Tab-separated table of C-alpha atoms in Angstrom:
chain	number	residue	atom	x	y	z
A	1	MET	CA	-8.412	15.562	-15.338
A	2	ALA	CA	-10.614	14.566	-18.267
A	3	LEU	CA	-10.800	11.783	-20.838
A	4	SER	CA	-9.264	12.490	-24.246
A	5	THR	CA	-12.411	11.244	-26.002
A	6	ARG	CA	-16.054	12.385	-25.967
A	7	HIS	CA	-17.457	8.875	-26.463
A	8	LEU	CA	-16.361	5.418	-25.328
A	9	LEU	CA	-16.549	3.471	-28.581
A	10	GLY	CA	-13.585	1.167	-28.089
A	11	ILE	CA	-10.318	0.711	-26.217
A	12	LYS	CA	-8.433	1.809	-29.348
A	13	ASP	CA	-9.737	5.358	-28.722
A	14	LEU	CA	-8.231	5.475	-25.205
A	15	ASN	CA	-4.638	6.236	-24.257
A	16	ARG	CA	-2.894	4.930	-21.173
A	17	SER	CA	-3.616	8.009	-19.049
A	18	ASP	CA	-7.352	7.674	-19.916
A	19	ILE	CA	-7.322	4.085	-18.628
A	20	GLU	CA	-5.428	5.060	-15.462
A	21	LEU	CA	-7.909	7.901	-14.845
A	22	ILE	CA	-10.864	5.502	-15.229
A	23	PHE	CA	-9.195	3.105	-12.750
A	24	GLU	CA	-8.508	5.830	-10.171
A	25	THR	CA	-12.111	7.054	-10.456
A	26	ALA	CA	-13.383	3.466	-10.162
A	27	ASP	CA	-11.316	3.024	-6.963
A	28	ASN	CA	-13.275	5.906	-5.419
A	29	PHE	CA	-16.619	4.543	-6.606
A	30	LYS	CA	-15.785	1.095	-5.283
A	31	THR	CA	-15.443	2.672	-1.833
A	32	VAL	CA	-18.884	4.262	-2.344
A	33	LEU	CA	-20.387	0.878	-3.310
A	34	ASN	CA	-19.168	-0.661	-0.069
A	35	ARG	CA	-20.873	2.003	2.085
A	36	PRO	CA	-24.335	1.501	3.622
A	37	ILE	CA	-25.695	4.304	1.393
A	38	LYS	CA	-24.443	3.415	-2.085
A	39	LYS	CA	-25.717	6.467	-3.962
A	40	VAL	CA	-23.962	9.688	-4.987
A	41	PRO	CA	-25.670	12.678	-6.658
A	42	SER	CA	-22.950	13.052	-9.343
A	43	LEU	CA	-25.228	12.623	-12.382
A	44	ARG	CA	-28.449	14.109	-11.065
A	45	ASP	CA	-30.400	15.661	-13.987
A	46	VAL	CA	-28.462	13.590	-16.551
A	47	THR	CA	-30.677	11.232	-18.575
A	48	ILE	CA	-29.132	8.045	-19.950
A	49	ALA	CA	-30.808	5.674	-22.438
A	50	ASN	CA	-29.794	2.006	-22.458
A	51	ILE	CA	-30.454	0.777	-25.990
A	52	PHE	CA	-29.876	-2.957	-26.395
A	53	PHE	CA	-30.335	-4.572	-29.808
A	54	GLU	CA	-28.939	-7.863	-28.443
A	55	ASN	CA	-29.690	-9.947	-25.376
A	56	SER	CA	-27.760	-9.057	-22.249
A	57	THR	CA	-28.036	-9.741	-18.529
A	58	ARG	CA	-24.850	-8.720	-16.747
A	59	THR	CA	-23.899	-5.750	-18.924
A	60	ARG	CA	-27.382	-4.207	-18.985
A	61	LEU	CA	-27.935	-4.680	-15.251
A	62	SER	CA	-24.435	-3.430	-14.487
A	63	PHE	CA	-24.896	-0.246	-16.558
A	64	GLU	CA	-28.349	0.358	-15.116
A	65	LEU	CA	-27.114	-0.094	-11.570
A	66	ALA	CA	-24.120	2.200	-12.245
A	67	GLU	CA	-26.469	4.884	-13.620
A	68	ARG	CA	-28.848	4.656	-10.675
A	69	ARG	CA	-25.968	4.701	-8.161
A	70	LEU	CA	-24.905	8.009	-9.781
A	71	SER	CA	-28.508	9.330	-9.453
A	72	ALA	CA	-29.014	9.571	-13.229
A	73	ASP	CA	-32.453	9.262	-14.823
A	74	VAL	CA	-32.553	5.967	-16.721
A	75	VAL	CA	-34.534	4.975	-19.809
A	76	ASN	CA	-34.405	1.305	-20.897
A	77	PHE	CA	-35.063	0.282	-24.469
A	78	ALA	CA	-35.204	-3.304	-25.793
A	79	ALA	CA	-35.110	-3.483	-29.584
A	80	SER	CA	-37.111	-6.702	-29.765
A	81	SER	CA	-40.234	-4.941	-28.447
A	82	SER	CA	-39.712	-1.640	-30.302
A	83	SER	CA	-40.418	-0.068	-33.700
A	84	VAL	CA	-37.081	-1.424	-34.943
A	85	SER	CA	-38.983	-4.660	-35.552
A	86	LYS	CA	-41.279	-2.583	-37.841
A	87	GLY	CA	-38.335	-1.450	-39.972
A	88	GLU	CA	-37.241	1.790	-38.290
A	89	THR	CA	-33.567	2.679	-38.891
A	90	LEU	CA	-30.948	2.966	-36.144
A	91	ILE	CA	-30.531	6.742	-36.585
A	92	ASP	CA	-34.296	7.356	-36.515
A	93	THR	CA	-34.678	5.211	-33.409
A	94	VAL	CA	-31.932	7.063	-31.542
A	95	ASN	CA	-33.005	10.526	-32.760
A	96	ASN	CA	-36.526	9.823	-31.501
A	97	ILE	CA	-35.083	8.935	-28.118
A	98	LEU	CA	-32.841	12.036	-28.139
A	99	ALA	CA	-35.854	14.231	-29.000
A	100	MET	CA	-37.037	13.316	-25.504
A	101	LYS	CA	-33.901	15.093	-24.205
A	102	VAL	CA	-31.585	12.169	-23.453
A	103	ASP	CA	-27.958	13.140	-22.767
A	104	MET	CA	-26.129	9.859	-23.177
A	105	VAL	CA	-26.720	6.565	-24.990
A	106	VAL	CA	-25.383	3.183	-23.875
A	107	MET	CA	-25.759	0.852	-26.847
A	108	ARG	CA	-25.233	-2.809	-27.625
A	109	HIS	CA	-25.631	-3.820	-31.254
A	110	PRO	CA	-25.037	-7.020	-33.271
A	111	TYR	CA	-23.110	-5.162	-35.986
A	112	ALA	CA	-19.490	-4.071	-35.619
A	113	GLY	CA	-19.010	-0.311	-35.816
A	114	ALA	CA	-22.629	0.591	-34.964
A	115	GLY	CA	-21.500	2.895	-32.143
A	116	ILE	CA	-18.929	4.656	-34.348
A	117	PHE	CA	-21.566	5.170	-37.066
A	118	LEU	CA	-24.038	6.545	-34.537
A	119	SER	CA	-21.516	8.928	-32.930
A	120	LYS	CA	-21.074	10.635	-36.318
A	121	HIS	CA	-24.807	11.197	-36.797
A	122	VAL	CA	-26.241	12.134	-33.394
A	123	LYS	CA	-25.354	14.756	-30.794
A	124	ALA	CA	-25.465	12.574	-27.659
A	125	GLN	CA	-22.439	10.864	-26.130
A	126	ILE	CA	-22.248	7.167	-26.984
A	127	VAL	CA	-20.974	4.361	-24.778
A	128	ASN	CA	-20.392	1.095	-26.620
A	129	ALA	CA	-21.732	-1.845	-24.583
A	130	GLY	CA	-20.569	-4.298	-27.256
A	131	ASP	CA	-20.816	-4.134	-31.057
A	132	GLY	CA	-20.846	-7.468	-32.868
A	133	ALA	CA	-17.488	-9.243	-32.740
A	134	HIS	CA	-15.669	-5.881	-32.636
A	135	GLU	CA	-15.200	-4.331	-29.172
A	136	HIS	CA	-16.589	-4.387	-25.633
A	137	PRO	CA	-14.553	-1.627	-23.926
A	138	THR	CA	-16.089	-1.627	-20.433
A	139	GLN	CA	-15.585	-5.406	-20.125
A	140	ALA	CA	-11.880	-5.025	-20.967
A	141	LEU	CA	-11.556	-2.169	-18.468
A	142	LEU	CA	-13.177	-4.154	-15.653
A	143	ASP	CA	-11.038	-7.218	-16.490
A	144	ALA	CA	-7.812	-5.183	-16.343
A	145	PHE	CA	-9.059	-3.412	-13.193
A	146	SER	CA	-9.670	-6.825	-11.575
A	147	ILE	CA	-6.114	-7.964	-12.462
A	148	ARG	CA	-4.747	-4.705	-11.014
A	149	GLU	CA	-6.780	-5.283	-7.841
A	150	ARG	CA	-5.460	-8.839	-7.510
A	151	TYR	CA	-1.777	-8.155	-8.271
A	152	GLY	CA	-1.327	-4.436	-7.576
A	153	ASP	CA	-0.369	-3.736	-11.194
A	154	VAL	CA	-1.100	-4.984	-14.710
A	155	ALA	CA	2.334	-4.176	-16.189
A	156	GLY	CA	4.537	-7.243	-16.650
A	157	LYS	CA	1.708	-9.711	-15.958
A	158	LYS	CA	1.223	-12.627	-18.342
A	159	VAL	CA	-2.381	-13.062	-19.434
A	160	VAL	CA	-3.705	-15.849	-21.648
A	161	ILE	CA	-7.110	-15.522	-23.318
A	162	VAL	CA	-8.504	-18.982	-24.076
A	163	GLY	CA	-11.349	-19.928	-26.406
A	164	ASP	CA	-13.284	-18.425	-29.295
A	165	ILE	CA	-10.989	-15.502	-30.132
A	166	LEU	CA	-12.397	-15.163	-33.669
A	167	HIS	CA	-15.947	-14.182	-32.646
A	168	SER	CA	-15.115	-12.462	-29.357
A	169	ARG	CA	-15.391	-8.702	-28.843
A	170	VAL	CA	-14.068	-9.259	-25.301
A	171	ALA	CA	-10.824	-10.759	-26.666
A	172	LEU	CA	-10.009	-7.802	-28.951
A	173	SER	CA	-10.775	-5.148	-26.319
A	174	ASN	CA	-8.828	-7.105	-23.679
A	175	ILE	CA	-5.774	-7.449	-25.925
A	176	LEU	CA	-5.759	-3.702	-26.688
A	177	CYS	CA	-6.283	-2.727	-23.029
A	178	LEU	CA	-3.728	-5.157	-21.543
A	179	LYS	CA	-1.067	-4.243	-24.130
A	180	GLN	CA	-1.672	-0.549	-23.420
A	181	LEU	CA	-1.038	-1.236	-19.698
A	182	GLY	CA	2.167	-3.191	-20.329
A	183	ALA	CA	0.975	-6.792	-19.877
A	184	GLU	CA	2.136	-9.722	-22.009
A	185	VAL	CA	-0.766	-11.366	-23.834
A	186	MET	CA	-1.197	-14.814	-25.363
A	187	VAL	CA	-4.233	-16.300	-27.095
A	188	CYS	CA	-5.008	-20.006	-27.007
A	189	GLY	CA	-7.638	-22.050	-28.834
A	190	PRO	CA	-8.286	-24.233	-31.875
A	191	THR	CA	-6.578	-22.987	-35.056
A	192	THR	CA	-10.001	-22.384	-36.630
A	193	LEU	CA	-10.961	-19.941	-33.827
A	194	ILE	CA	-7.738	-17.870	-33.872
A	195	PRO	CA	-7.901	-14.971	-36.392
A	196	LYS	CA	-5.158	-14.906	-39.046
A	197	TYR	CA	-4.074	-11.321	-38.293
A	198	ILE	CA	-3.784	-11.789	-34.502
A	199	GLY	CA	0.048	-11.643	-34.517
A	200	SER	CA	-0.115	-8.034	-35.754
A	201	LEU	CA	-1.583	-7.076	-32.357
A	202	GLY	CA	1.656	-8.192	-30.697
A	203	VAL	CA	0.278	-11.300	-28.987
A	204	LYS	CA	1.664	-14.825	-28.736
A	205	VAL	CA	-0.364	-17.746	-30.118
A	206	GLU	CA	-0.493	-21.187	-28.465
A	207	HIS	CA	-2.648	-24.220	-29.294
A	208	ASN	CA	-1.718	-26.300	-26.247
A	209	LEU	CA	-3.748	-25.344	-23.174
A	210	ILE	CA	-1.308	-26.806	-20.605
A	211	LYS	CA	1.658	-24.896	-22.096
A	212	ALA	CA	-0.390	-21.683	-22.127
A	213	LEU	CA	-1.501	-22.124	-18.496
A	214	ASN	CA	2.053	-22.849	-17.311
A	215	TRP	CA	3.195	-19.622	-19.033
A	216	CYS	CA	0.521	-17.309	-17.620
A	217	ASP	CA	-0.320	-15.524	-14.346
A	218	VAL	CA	-3.958	-15.012	-15.378
A	219	ALA	CA	-6.216	-17.154	-17.587
A	220	ASN	CA	-9.295	-15.482	-19.073
A	221	MET	CA	-11.606	-18.291	-20.253
A	222	LEU	CA	-14.028	-17.260	-23.022
A	223	ARG	CA	-17.184	-19.119	-23.933
A	224	ILE	CA	-17.792	-20.581	-27.378
A	225	GLN	CA	-20.049	-18.101	-29.195
A	226	LEU	CA	-22.288	-20.599	-30.969
A	227	GLU	CA	-24.799	-17.844	-31.842
A	228	ARG	CA	-22.171	-16.101	-34.022
A	229	GLN	CA	-20.873	-19.245	-35.731
A	230	ASP	CA	-22.329	-19.867	-39.168
A	231	ILE	CA	-20.217	-22.996	-39.832
A	232	LYS	CA	-18.717	-25.708	-37.606
A	233	TYR	CA	-15.276	-24.657	-36.363
A	234	PHE	CA	-14.571	-27.875	-34.423
A	235	PRO	CA	-16.065	-31.392	-34.440
A	236	SER	CA	-18.023	-31.228	-31.166
A	237	LEU	CA	-18.320	-29.362	-27.856
A	238	ARG	CA	-17.158	-32.529	-26.109
A	239	GLU	CA	-13.912	-32.554	-28.100
A	240	TYR	CA	-13.433	-28.814	-27.491
A	241	THR	CA	-13.813	-29.401	-23.736
A	242	MET	CA	-11.273	-32.239	-23.815
A	243	MET	CA	-8.718	-30.009	-25.574
A	244	PHE	CA	-9.418	-26.537	-24.173
A	245	GLY	CA	-11.668	-26.931	-21.123
A	246	LEU	CA	-10.197	-25.974	-17.739
A	247	ASN	CA	-10.898	-28.370	-14.863
A	248	LYS	CA	-9.612	-28.622	-11.280
A	249	GLN	CA	-7.263	-31.471	-12.162
A	250	ILE	CA	-5.450	-29.305	-14.739
A	251	LEU	CA	-5.458	-26.299	-12.382
A	252	ASP	CA	-3.884	-28.295	-9.528
A	253	SER	CA	-1.245	-29.830	-11.821
A	254	LEU	CA	0.247	-26.459	-12.856
A	255	ASP	CA	3.681	-25.273	-11.664
A	256	LYS	CA	2.171	-22.211	-9.926
A	257	GLU	CA	-1.158	-20.838	-8.725
A	258	ILE	CA	-2.841	-18.825	-11.458
A	259	THR	CA	-5.886	-16.536	-11.387
A	260	VAL	CA	-8.947	-17.614	-13.396
A	261	MET	CA	-11.296	-15.093	-15.021
A	262	HIS	CA	-14.411	-15.345	-17.187
A	263	PRO	CA	-16.434	-12.495	-18.752
A	264	GLY	CA	-19.689	-14.513	-18.483
A	265	PRO	CA	-22.076	-16.038	-19.216
A	266	ILE	CA	-20.309	-19.244	-18.159
A	267	ASN	CA	-21.078	-22.499	-19.935
A	268	ARG	CA	-20.207	-24.724	-16.983
A	269	GLY	CA	-18.648	-28.001	-18.057
A	270	VAL	CA	-17.562	-26.623	-21.452
A	271	GLU	CA	-14.780	-24.013	-21.163
A	272	ILE	CA	-14.610	-24.238	-17.366
A	273	THR	CA	-15.906	-26.687	-14.752
A	274	SER	CA	-17.927	-25.663	-11.689
A	275	ASP	CA	-15.149	-26.556	-9.226
A	276	VAL	CA	-12.794	-24.140	-11.057
A	277	ALA	CA	-15.408	-21.365	-11.434
A	278	ASP	CA	-16.179	-21.540	-7.710
A	279	SER	CA	-12.574	-22.016	-6.503
A	280	LYS	CA	-10.519	-19.463	-4.566
A	281	GLN	CA	-8.367	-18.901	-7.674
A	282	SER	CA	-11.406	-17.605	-9.557
A	283	ILE	CA	-12.171	-13.857	-9.498
A	284	ILE	CA	-15.294	-14.133	-11.667
A	285	LEU	CA	-17.651	-12.545	-9.123
A	286	ASP	CA	-15.065	-9.829	-8.351
A	287	GLN	CA	-15.206	-8.965	-12.052
A	288	VAL	CA	-18.987	-8.513	-11.826
A	289	GLU	CA	-18.627	-6.297	-8.731
A	290	ASN	CA	-15.871	-4.241	-10.376
A	291	GLY	CA	-18.048	-3.854	-13.488
A	292	VAL	CA	-20.415	-1.512	-11.654
A	293	ALA	CA	-17.536	0.668	-10.342
A	294	ILE	CA	-15.856	0.830	-13.776
A	295	ARG	CA	-19.112	1.757	-15.525
A	296	MET	CA	-19.821	4.416	-12.890
A	297	ALA	CA	-16.347	5.846	-13.568
A	298	VAL	CA	-16.836	5.863	-17.353
A	299	LEU	CA	-20.287	7.527	-17.192
A	300	TYR	CA	-19.117	10.075	-14.610
A	301	LEU	CA	-16.000	11.062	-16.606
A	302	LEU	CA	-17.893	11.321	-19.912
A	303	ALA	CA	-20.752	13.328	-18.379
A	304	GLY	CA	-18.239	15.740	-16.834
A	305	GLN	CA	-17.126	16.945	-20.271
A	306	THR	CA	-18.611	20.136	-21.630
A	307	PRO	CA	-19.901	19.750	-25.219
C-alpha cells in the first residue's frame, strides 16, 4: 500500500484510502511509542530538513520527535536567524539545503500555497506544516485520528469547529478531512470570522454557541488568531469570550457529554477555560500524543515511495 501523492501539501490532495492508510500506520507507530524503546530504524539514512518561517512549538517538536523516533537524520532551520533575513529567496534557500543532500523538507510558511510552489521547483518531497491561513494537513489528520480513537469511527459523528474560522488553516484542513471520512461538520463563531464561501464546503453555519454544542458530539475550539488580523473583527476579547468561550458551566448544562478538542496553543480564559481544558471530556493532550504517531506515519509512507 502506498499514498496516491508524492508530497503532503494539503488534505485536498488525499483521498479516503490515503487517510485510512495513514491512520492504520499511525496505529502501529502508537504501539511503538508506548514501548520502553521508542525507536525504529525505518528511516535510517533519510535526511529531513525542518524549515520553519513562522514560530512553532508543538508542530516543530512533534515533527522532530517523529523524525528521530524513525531514526532519520534531522536538520533544523529557523528563518529568523538565516540568510532569508538578508533577502534570499525561498527557492534559493531550499536548493542550498538540498545541495547538502536532504531527502525531505517539512515546511511552515506564512504565505498560503508556499508548499505547492516549492514542490514544483525542487526535487525533494515536501510536507506542509502549515501555510498561512490555507492548510495544516497533519493537524487535521491527528484531530480526526483522535476522534476515531475516542469513538471507534469518524463517520456519522457531528463535529463543530468554534472560533476564528476565517484565519484558521486548521479549520479548512479539518473540514476537508472530516467530510472525506463521513462526519457532519458545523462551524460556529461571529459573523465577521466566518468566511462567505464556507457553505460551498458542505458545512452548517451557526452563530449560537449553545445550539452548536447541543448539536455536536465533538467541539474543536480554535484560538483567535490576533497575529493574522489586520482589522478588528469584534469589539473586544471579553465580549468574544462571553459569546463564544466554553466554560464548565456551559459544558455541564448540555443535554449530553461531548468531547472537547483544541489544536493549541490554548488561550486559557478566552476560547476555553482551564477547568474545561483539564476536564475528563478534553482530549487535548491525547491530540498532542497522537500528533507524533500521525507524523511518523506520514513521513514513513512518503519516504517509502520510489522517485
